[in-house]
Tab-separated table of C-alpha atoms in Angstrom:
chain	number	residue	atom	x	y	z
P	1	UNK	CA	68.108	18.732	-40.008
P	2	UNK	CA	68.888	17.405	-36.768
P	3	UNK	CA	69.092	20.918	-35.561
P	4	UNK	CA	65.414	21.564	-36.477
P	5	UNK	CA	65.005	18.395	-34.799
P	6	UNK	CA	66.276	19.514	-31.500
P	7	UNK	CA	64.540	23.003	-31.913
P	8	UNK	CA	61.115	21.228	-32.600
P	9	UNK	CA	61.544	18.423	-29.692
P	10	UNK	CA	62.836	21.149	-27.336
P	11	UNK	CA	59.937	23.685	-28.092
P	12	UNK	CA	57.443	20.984	-27.608
P	13	UNK	CA	59.132	19.874	-24.391
P	14	UNK	CA	59.312	23.812	-23.264
P	15	UNK	CA	55.490	24.000	-23.897
P	16	UNK	CA	54.320	20.513	-22.074
P	17	UNK	CA	56.491	21.948	-19.013
P	18	UNK	CA	53.971	25.048	-18.902
P	19	UNK	CA	51.205	23.081	-19.133
P	20	UNK	CA	52.006	20.574	-16.459
P	21	UNK	CA	50.172	22.210	-13.531
P	22	UNK	CA	46.901	22.686	-15.486
P	23	UNK	CA	47.288	19.011	-16.788
P	24	UNK	CA	47.586	17.963	-12.690
P	25	UNK	CA	44.336	19.487	-12.104
P	26	UNK	CA	42.580	16.930	-14.958
P	27	UNK	CA	42.305	13.559	-15.303
P	28	UNK	CA	44.378	13.245	-18.195
P	29	UNK	CA	47.820	11.710	-17.891
P	30	UNK	CA	50.646	14.259	-18.667
P	31	UNK	CA	52.268	11.721	-21.454
P	32	UNK	CA	48.841	11.802	-23.130
P	33	UNK	CA	49.435	15.731	-23.221
P	34	UNK	CA	53.288	15.080	-24.571
P	35	UNK	CA	51.574	12.827	-27.707
P	36	UNK	CA	49.291	15.317	-28.667
P	37	UNK	CA	51.321	18.435	-28.691
P	38	UNK	CA	54.245	16.105	-30.433
P	39	UNK	CA	51.279	15.535	-33.173
P	40	UNK	CA	49.776	18.931	-33.509
P	41	UNK	CA	53.494	20.531	-33.533
P	42	UNK	CA	54.567	18.590	-36.129
P	43	UNK	CA	51.615	18.957	-38.048
P	44	UNK	CA	52.124	22.362	-37.813
P	45	UNK	CA	55.581	21.990	-38.409
P	46	UNK	CA	55.499	20.513	-41.880
P	47	UNK	CA	52.571	22.369	-42.870
P	48	UNK	CA	54.510	25.688	-42.489
P	49	UNK	CA	57.057	23.942	-45.190
P	50	UNK	CA	59.668	22.737	-42.709
P	51	UNK	CA	61.145	19.210	-42.394
P	52	UNK	CA	61.205	17.791	-38.912
P	53	UNK	CA	64.549	16.355	-39.430
P	54	UNK	CA	63.755	13.322	-38.218
P	55	UNK	CA	65.119	10.567	-39.446
P	56	UNK	CA	64.771	6.633	-38.313
P	57	UNK	CA	68.578	5.900	-38.370
P	58	UNK	CA	69.595	9.296	-36.301
P	59	UNK	CA	67.380	8.665	-33.263
P	60	UNK	CA	67.136	4.904	-33.139
P	61	UNK	CA	70.996	4.557	-31.488
P	62	UNK	CA	69.910	7.792	-28.806
P	63	UNK	CA	67.064	5.752	-28.013
P	64	UNK	CA	68.555	2.425	-27.607
P	65	UNK	CA	71.863	3.425	-26.494
P	66	UNK	CA	70.326	6.260	-23.835
P	67	UNK	CA	66.922	6.935	-23.692
P	68	UNK	CA	66.004	3.408	-22.816
P	69	UNK	CA	69.009	3.181	-20.158
P	70	UNK	CA	68.308	6.144	-18.204
P	71	UNK	CA	64.664	4.878	-17.793
P	72	UNK	CA	65.743	1.527	-17.031
P	73	UNK	CA	68.548	2.751	-14.471
P	74	UNK	CA	66.131	5.370	-13.245
P	75	UNK	CA	63.641	3.157	-12.127
P	76	UNK	CA	65.940	0.406	-10.528
P	77	UNK	CA	67.708	3.339	-8.450
P	78	UNK	CA	64.392	4.259	-6.756
P	79	UNK	CA	63.520	0.463	-6.144
P	80	UNK	CA	63.238	-0.263	-2.725
P	81	UNK	CA	65.626	-3.177	-3.251
P	82	UNK	CA	64.721	-4.902	0.232
P	83	UNK	CA	61.002	-4.937	-0.786
P	84	UNK	CA	61.858	-6.285	-4.240
P	85	UNK	CA	64.061	-9.272	-2.695
P	86	UNK	CA	61.019	-10.306	-0.255
P	87	UNK	CA	58.676	-10.566	-3.322
P	88	UNK	CA	61.779	-12.203	-5.649
P	89	UNK	CA	60.025	-15.151	-6.909
P	90	UNK	CA	56.384	-13.437	-7.953
P	91	UNK	CA	58.136	-10.609	-9.857
P	92	UNK	CA	61.016	-12.736	-11.668
P	93	UNK	CA	58.106	-15.096	-12.671
P	94	UNK	CA	55.853	-12.711	-13.689
P	95	UNK	CA	58.801	-10.794	-15.546
P	96	UNK	CA	60.907	-13.702	-17.360
P	97	UNK	CA	58.659	-16.644	-18.159
P	98	UNK	CA	55.800	-15.354	-18.542
P	99	UNK	CA	56.449	-12.201	-20.170
P	100	UNK	CA	58.005	-15.079	-22.809
P	101	UNK	CA	54.562	-16.670	-22.942
P	102	UNK	CA	52.460	-13.381	-22.948
P	103	UNK	CA	54.733	-12.174	-25.626
P	104	UNK	CA	53.844	-15.576	-27.664
P	105	UNK	CA	50.341	-15.407	-27.154
P	106	UNK	CA	50.029	-11.664	-28.120
P	107	UNK	CA	52.467	-12.369	-31.129
P	108	UNK	CA	50.835	-15.494	-32.378
P	109	UNK	CA	47.469	-13.775	-32.115
P	110	UNK	CA	48.398	-10.839	-34.320
P	111	UNK	CA	49.853	-13.237	-37.086
P	112	UNK	CA	46.693	-15.585	-36.889
P	113	UNK	CA	44.284	-11.709	-36.992
P	114	UNK	CA	46.426	-10.046	-39.441
P	115	UNK	CA	46.378	-13.251	-41.891
P	116	UNK	CA	49.318	-12.018	-44.413
P	117	UNK	CA	52.031	-14.504	-43.493
P	118	UNK	CA	54.144	-12.783	-47.129
P	119	UNK	CA	53.632	-9.251	-45.569
P	120	UNK	CA	53.324	-9.907	-41.780
P	121	UNK	CA	55.253	-12.821	-41.164
P	122	UNK	CA	55.459	-14.578	-37.631
P	123	UNK	CA	58.818	-13.255	-36.756
P	124	UNK	CA	57.170	-9.834	-37.404
P	125	UNK	CA	54.240	-10.616	-34.943
P	126	UNK	CA	56.494	-11.805	-32.180
P	127	UNK	CA	58.124	-8.904	-32.278
P	128	UNK	CA	55.145	-6.751	-31.666
P	129	UNK	CA	54.174	-9.225	-29.039
P	130	UNK	CA	57.585	-8.556	-27.162
P	131	UNK	CA	57.384	-4.550	-27.682
P	132	UNK	CA	53.355	-5.055	-26.210
P	133	UNK	CA	54.596	-7.357	-23.193
P	134	UNK	CA	56.618	-4.851	-21.531
P	135	UNK	CA	54.441	-2.705	-19.030
P	136	UNK	CA	55.069	0.901	-17.617
P	137	UNK	CA	53.133	1.975	-14.650
P	138	UNK	CA	55.035	5.097	-13.876
P	139	UNK	CA	51.420	6.649	-13.654
P	140	UNK	CA	49.816	3.776	-11.786
P	141	UNK	CA	52.844	3.557	-9.036
P	142	UNK	CA	52.279	7.165	-8.653
P	143	UNK	CA	48.894	6.565	-7.896
P	144	UNK	CA	49.489	4.023	-5.317
P	145	UNK	CA	51.587	6.610	-3.483
P	146	UNK	CA	48.861	9.293	-3.380
P	147	UNK	CA	46.160	6.823	-2.139
P	148	UNK	CA	48.503	4.923	0.512
P	149	UNK	CA	48.198	1.322	-1.588
P	150	UNK	CA	50.253	-1.041	0.496
P	151	UNK	CA	53.953	-1.201	-0.155
P	152	UNK	CA	53.860	-4.775	-1.305
P	153	UNK	CA	51.541	-3.984	-4.179
P	154	UNK	CA	53.060	-1.643	-5.437
P	155	UNK	CA	56.802	-3.328	-5.224
P	156	UNK	CA	54.784	-6.218	-7.438
P	157	UNK	CA	53.755	-3.887	-9.900
P	158	UNK	CA	56.890	-1.976	-10.081
P	159	UNK	CA	59.235	-4.803	-9.610
P	160	UNK	CA	57.354	-6.794	-12.679
P	161	UNK	CA	57.455	-3.602	-14.750
P	162	UNK	CA	61.270	-2.977	-14.384
P	163	UNK	CA	62.297	-6.588	-14.968
P	164	UNK	CA	59.909	-7.210	-17.796
P	165	UNK	CA	61.140	-4.213	-19.606
P	166	UNK	CA	64.681	-5.401	-19.643
P	167	UNK	CA	63.809	-8.600	-20.601
P	168	UNK	CA	61.784	-7.256	-23.654
P	169	UNK	CA	64.929	-5.179	-24.501
P	170	UNK	CA	67.038	-8.386	-24.752
P	171	UNK	CA	64.127	-10.271	-26.645
P	172	UNK	CA	64.107	-7.460	-29.077
P	173	UNK	CA	67.539	-7.421	-29.776
P	174	UNK	CA	67.261	-11.137	-30.232
P	175	UNK	CA	64.403	-11.318	-32.843
P	176	UNK	CA	65.807	-7.915	-34.863
P	177	UNK	CA	69.575	-10.242	-35.631
P	178	UNK	CA	67.428	-13.139	-36.241
P	179	UNK	CA	65.069	-10.914	-38.924
P	180	UNK	CA	68.611	-9.415	-40.206
P	181	UNK	CA	70.070	-12.492	-40.611
P	182	UNK	CA	67.316	-14.771	-42.221
P	183	UNK	CA	69.614	-17.684	-43.337
P	184	UNK	CA	70.980	-18.158	-40.506
P	185	UNK	CA	67.854	-18.542	-38.102
P	186	UNK	CA	68.250	-19.027	-34.634
P	187	UNK	CA	66.647	-22.695	-34.140
P	188	UNK	CA	64.745	-22.786	-30.327
P	189	UNK	CA	67.476	-24.535	-28.513
P	190	UNK	CA	69.997	-21.797	-30.059
P	191	UNK	CA	67.571	-18.877	-29.157
P	192	UNK	CA	67.433	-19.997	-25.947
P	193	UNK	CA	71.213	-20.403	-25.039
P	194	UNK	CA	71.746	-16.955	-26.514
P	195	UNK	CA	68.848	-15.667	-24.225
P	196	UNK	CA	70.938	-17.300	-21.126
P	197	UNK	CA	74.045	-16.150	-22.085
P	198	UNK	CA	73.075	-12.916	-22.988
P	199	UNK	CA	71.139	-12.340	-19.602
P	200	UNK	CA	73.739	-13.963	-17.796
P	201	UNK	CA	76.445	-11.582	-18.947
P	202	UNK	CA	74.757	-8.528	-18.010
P	203	UNK	CA	74.227	-9.730	-14.582
P	204	UNK	CA	77.714	-10.546	-14.276
P	205	UNK	CA	79.079	-7.190	-15.420
P	206	UNK	CA	76.226	-5.200	-13.608
P	207	UNK	CA	77.097	-7.029	-10.430
P	208	UNK	CA	81.064	-5.587	-10.846
P	209	UNK	CA	79.749	-2.393	-11.761
P	210	UNK	CA	77.399	-2.214	-8.880
P	211	UNK	CA	79.623	-2.990	-6.168
P	212	UNK	CA	82.531	-1.375	-7.627
P	213	UNK	CA	80.457	2.041	-7.927
P	214	UNK	CA	78.598	1.573	-4.539
P	215	UNK	CA	82.191	1.470	-3.191
P	216	UNK	CA	83.312	4.736	-5.059
P	217	UNK	CA	80.025	6.035	-3.579
P	218	UNK	CA	80.948	5.445	-0.241
P	219	UNK	CA	84.655	7.114	-0.457
P	220	UNK	CA	83.562	10.530	-2.314
P	221	UNK	CA	81.278	12.477	0.045
P	222	UNK	CA	80.761	15.660	-2.076
P	223	UNK	CA	76.870	15.814	-3.780
P	224	UNK	CA	78.546	16.639	-7.233
P	225	UNK	CA	80.837	13.489	-7.300
P	226	UNK	CA	78.464	11.190	-6.176
P	227	UNK	CA	76.081	12.713	-9.074
P	228	UNK	CA	78.717	11.738	-11.765
P	229	UNK	CA	79.326	8.546	-10.278
P	230	UNK	CA	75.825	7.458	-10.770
P	231	UNK	CA	76.007	8.994	-14.100
P	232	UNK	CA	79.108	6.270	-14.758
P	233	UNK	CA	77.094	3.291	-13.011
P	234	UNK	CA	74.881	3.588	-15.651
P	235	UNK	CA	76.778	4.115	-18.755
P	236	UNK	CA	79.791	2.536	-18.059
P	237	UNK	CA	78.679	-0.975	-17.807
P	238	UNK	CA	76.026	-0.427	-20.736
P	239	UNK	CA	79.087	0.259	-22.804
P	240	UNK	CA	80.977	-2.569	-21.880
P	241	UNK	CA	78.645	-5.305	-21.803
P	242	UNK	CA	76.556	-4.252	-25.498
P	243	UNK	CA	80.588	-3.323	-26.773
P	244	UNK	CA	83.028	-5.705	-25.395
P	245	UNK	CA	81.093	-8.644	-24.603
P	246	UNK	CA	78.278	-8.481	-26.493
P	247	UNK	CA	75.927	-9.425	-23.536
P	248	UNK	CA	73.087	-7.442	-22.631
P	249	UNK	CA	73.611	-3.924	-21.783
P	250	UNK	CA	70.043	-3.129	-20.153
P	251	UNK	CA	70.446	-5.949	-17.725
P	252	UNK	CA	74.099	-4.508	-16.717
P	253	UNK	CA	72.283	-0.945	-16.139
P	254	UNK	CA	69.262	-2.822	-14.355
P	255	UNK	CA	71.698	-4.460	-11.686
P	256	UNK	CA	74.071	-1.704	-11.069
P	257	UNK	CA	70.962	0.731	-10.500
P	258	UNK	CA	69.498	-1.596	-8.325
P	259	UNK	CA	72.965	-2.204	-6.020
P	260	UNK	CA	73.970	1.585	-6.262
P	261	UNK	CA	70.296	2.896	-5.168
P	262	UNK	CA	70.472	0.262	-2.289
P	263	UNK	CA	73.355	1.721	-1.296
P	264	UNK	CA	72.534	4.975	-1.560
P	265	UNK	CA	69.598	4.228	0.948
P	266	UNK	CA	71.754	2.363	3.244
P	267	UNK	CA	74.274	5.562	3.467
P	268	UNK	CA	71.363	7.957	3.885
P	269	UNK	CA	69.999	5.697	7.047
P	270	UNK	CA	73.147	5.584	8.445
P	271	UNK	CA	73.841	9.507	8.209
P	272	UNK	CA	69.745	9.922	9.242
P	273	UNK	CA	69.585	12.453	5.726
P	274	UNK	CA	66.973	13.108	3.553
P	275	UNK	CA	66.948	12.631	-0.191
P	276	UNK	CA	70.180	13.607	-1.781
P	277	UNK	CA	71.090	15.500	-4.671
P	278	UNK	CA	71.676	12.352	-6.878
P	279	UNK	CA	68.298	11.264	-6.223
P	280	UNK	CA	66.809	14.111	-7.762
P	281	UNK	CA	68.975	14.192	-10.709
P	282	UNK	CA	67.660	10.848	-11.884
P	283	UNK	CA	64.285	12.043	-11.377
P	284	UNK	CA	64.879	15.068	-13.739
P	285	UNK	CA	67.133	12.315	-16.016
P	286	UNK	CA	64.061	9.960	-15.822
P	287	UNK	CA	61.363	12.763	-16.678
P	288	UNK	CA	63.456	14.164	-19.637
P	289	UNK	CA	64.035	10.931	-21.506
P	290	UNK	CA	60.067	10.196	-20.668
P	291	UNK	CA	59.216	13.379	-22.054
P	292	UNK	CA	61.050	12.772	-25.466
P	293	UNK	CA	60.100	9.562	-25.661
P	294	UNK	CA	56.372	10.271	-25.885
P	295	UNK	CA	57.358	13.800	-27.909
P	296	UNK	CA	58.672	11.626	-30.576
P	297	UNK	CA	55.745	9.409	-30.991
P	298	UNK	CA	53.245	12.276	-31.418
P	299	UNK	CA	55.810	13.523	-33.624
P	300	UNK	CA	55.489	10.371	-35.739
P	301	UNK	CA	52.407	9.496	-35.335
P	302	UNK	CA	50.528	10.605	-38.771
P	303	UNK	CA	46.483	10.834	-39.919
P	304	UNK	CA	47.265	7.888	-42.869
P	305	UNK	CA	48.344	5.349	-39.708
P	306	UNK	CA	44.848	5.445	-38.341
P	307	UNK	CA	43.413	5.273	-41.940
P	308	UNK	CA	45.486	2.479	-43.126
P	309	UNK	CA	45.989	0.536	-39.770
P	310	UNK	CA	43.102	1.023	-37.615
P	311	UNK	CA	42.587	-2.833	-37.772
P	312	UNK	CA	45.592	-3.862	-36.671
P	313	UNK	CA	45.668	-1.268	-33.904
P	314	UNK	CA	42.436	-2.399	-32.629
P	315	UNK	CA	43.872	-6.380	-32.998
P	316	UNK	CA	47.186	-5.219	-31.005
P	317	UNK	CA	44.802	-3.943	-28.245
P	318	UNK	CA	42.332	-7.060	-28.398
P	319	UNK	CA	45.942	-9.414	-28.239
P	320	UNK	CA	47.735	-7.561	-25.365
P	321	UNK	CA	45.074	-7.712	-23.415
P	322	UNK	CA	43.865	-10.946	-23.326
P	323	UNK	CA	48.096	-12.275	-22.944
P	324	UNK	CA	47.889	-9.828	-20.335
P	325	UNK	CA	44.878	-11.239	-18.599
P	326	UNK	CA	46.505	-15.161	-18.928
P	327	UNK	CA	49.571	-13.804	-17.523
P	328	UNK	CA	48.166	-12.369	-14.312
P	329	UNK	CA	45.483	-14.541	-13.739
P	330	UNK	CA	46.731	-17.527	-15.129
P	331	UNK	CA	50.505	-17.296	-13.433
P	332	UNK	CA	49.486	-15.682	-10.103
P	333	UNK	CA	47.294	-18.664	-9.056
P	334	UNK	CA	50.357	-20.790	-9.615
P	335	UNK	CA	52.791	-18.697	-7.630
P	336	UNK	CA	49.941	-18.473	-4.784
P	337	UNK	CA	50.023	-22.594	-4.195
P	338	UNK	CA	53.813	-22.200	-3.964
P	339	UNK	CA	55.317	-22.856	-0.518
P	340	UNK	CA	56.603	-20.148	1.683
P	341	UNK	CA	54.639	-17.576	-0.456
P	342	UNK	CA	52.666	-14.641	0.616
P	343	UNK	CA	49.686	-15.103	-1.581
P	344	UNK	CA	48.642	-12.582	-4.154
P	345	UNK	CA	45.158	-11.599	-3.581
P	346	UNK	CA	42.673	-11.181	-6.354
P	347	UNK	CA	42.038	-7.391	-6.204
P	348	UNK	CA	45.825	-7.203	-6.318
P	349	UNK	CA	45.136	-9.312	-9.470
P	350	UNK	CA	42.665	-7.207	-11.151
P	351	UNK	CA	44.587	-3.747	-10.158
P	352	UNK	CA	47.653	-5.663	-11.885
P	353	UNK	CA	45.861	-6.879	-15.300
P	354	UNK	CA	44.102	-3.108	-15.443
P	355	UNK	CA	47.486	-1.525	-14.535
P	356	UNK	CA	49.622	-3.233	-17.315
P	357	UNK	CA	49.956	0.081	-19.107
P	358	UNK	CA	52.485	0.403	-22.533
P	359	UNK	CA	54.367	3.403	-22.091
P	360	UNK	CA	58.014	4.682	-22.107
P	361	UNK	CA	60.127	1.597	-23.173
P	362	UNK	CA	57.394	0.195	-25.398
P	363	UNK	CA	57.312	3.392	-27.544
P	364	UNK	CA	61.294	3.404	-27.421
P	365	UNK	CA	61.745	0.177	-28.843
P	366	UNK	CA	58.618	0.719	-31.479
P	367	UNK	CA	60.728	4.012	-32.598
P	368	UNK	CA	63.889	1.771	-33.038
P	369	UNK	CA	62.777	-1.159	-35.107
P	370	UNK	CA	64.701	-1.021	-38.173
P	371	UNK	CA	62.738	-0.265	-41.269
P	372	UNK	CA	64.521	-3.677	-43.116
P	373	UNK	CA	61.682	-5.207	-40.554
P	374	UNK	CA	58.788	-6.595	-42.749
P	375	UNK	CA	56.010	-4.698	-42.186
P	376	UNK	CA	57.710	-2.192	-39.121
P	377	UNK	CA	55.209	0.603	-39.781
P	378	UNK	CA	52.320	-2.217	-39.040
P	379	UNK	CA	53.894	-3.224	-35.657
P	380	UNK	CA	55.160	0.876	-34.736
P	381	UNK	CA	50.837	1.186	-35.817
P	382	UNK	CA	50.009	-1.503	-33.002
P	383	UNK	CA	52.144	-0.312	-30.311
P	384	UNK	CA	51.185	3.389	-30.686
P	385	UNK	CA	47.771	1.786	-30.886
P	386	UNK	CA	48.102	0.274	-27.196
P	387	UNK	CA	49.817	3.352	-26.129
P	388	UNK	CA	46.967	5.498	-27.070
P	389	UNK	CA	44.746	2.754	-25.379
P	390	UNK	CA	46.387	2.865	-22.530
P	391	UNK	CA	46.719	7.131	-22.290
P	392	UNK	CA	43.031	7.959	-23.031
P	393	UNK	CA	41.126	4.516	-21.869
P	394	UNK	CA	42.993	3.027	-19.078
P	395	UNK	CA	44.889	5.875	-17.144
P	396	UNK	CA	41.569	7.615	-16.689
P	397	UNK	CA	40.023	4.717	-15.413
P	398	UNK	CA	42.920	3.254	-12.832
P	399	UNK	CA	41.854	5.488	-10.007
P	400	UNK	CA	38.131	4.442	-9.434
P	401	UNK	CA	39.477	0.672	-10.233
P	402	UNK	CA	41.988	1.308	-7.336
P	403	UNK	CA	39.437	2.876	-5.022
P	404	UNK	CA	36.922	0.240	-5.749
P	405	UNK	CA	39.286	-2.950	-5.661
P	406	UNK	CA	41.674	-2.015	-2.885
């Protein structure tokens, strides 16, 4: 069955690659085409009497331990760290405290809106809120580049997304653990302490890893050697953090990627060289991971999901939009009144609000919810609903909004 799943996924990915040049001429996001192909492909496949071979337990580990680290490392590796450091305060505020508040608002609105505490408990609602709070601006950032938006706006949107993805993954793991151990429910103090310890441990391992691999990267001049070092710089800190120290592997990957990426840029500037093989390798890795995640979403969507869960989906879109609005328009003025902070103008805030698209990491988390979680299917449907809204409503309306406001 796993072979059948691989054949199905690869066939869809190949078809998508063939269609990509055509898609670029339209306003449809490429990821939307992947979802449609995944959905149609799986319907045809099962209609012919074949099994898709996809089982929750078989791809959960692949997603959480391979695809999500790849997506996070690729973003971190290409992130201009100096620009990020200049805007570290707004990025940190939006990606950590604001994400947590957004997740609570969104989760609570879903909990009240659905109104079945027995079937859809508060912790499940909070889980949905956490996944909905993770933004993915891949489409937006490529638009910024094509119209020449300011590097600062790009750094704010991309930086917030990178760090809030990592924060969401940490919170997701904590809530899944709490749902699994119902008897030993975490207290607020316990959960806060665990969050700080998990993130702190990940940061330390990421710093050590980033420093060590940057040294190796400088010592080994061969392009293949550098590419292998970059792969190790993602895999090793993740494995050590998760399995040896039981802290956040994704935070370790994020820090390691930022450090190695900055080290690579420094080397390129010194040698006056253009892009490296390593950079292209990570673009390819990110592309493949995104393709797999969006195709998997398409494959796991069913028509029944829309018939049974349409109200929950609409509620999710509403709750996510309200909580995003509270975060952007509520926190940005607070950041603006802080001393020594460059102001974030209102037109930037509009773009940040509408540009809070949901994508790769959100789908990956939705796909990896254990089936033992109460109402897991509803949570998955809510996330899918929001991603579809992102792909078919938010993303196509983004270019005119950017042109109008910037």
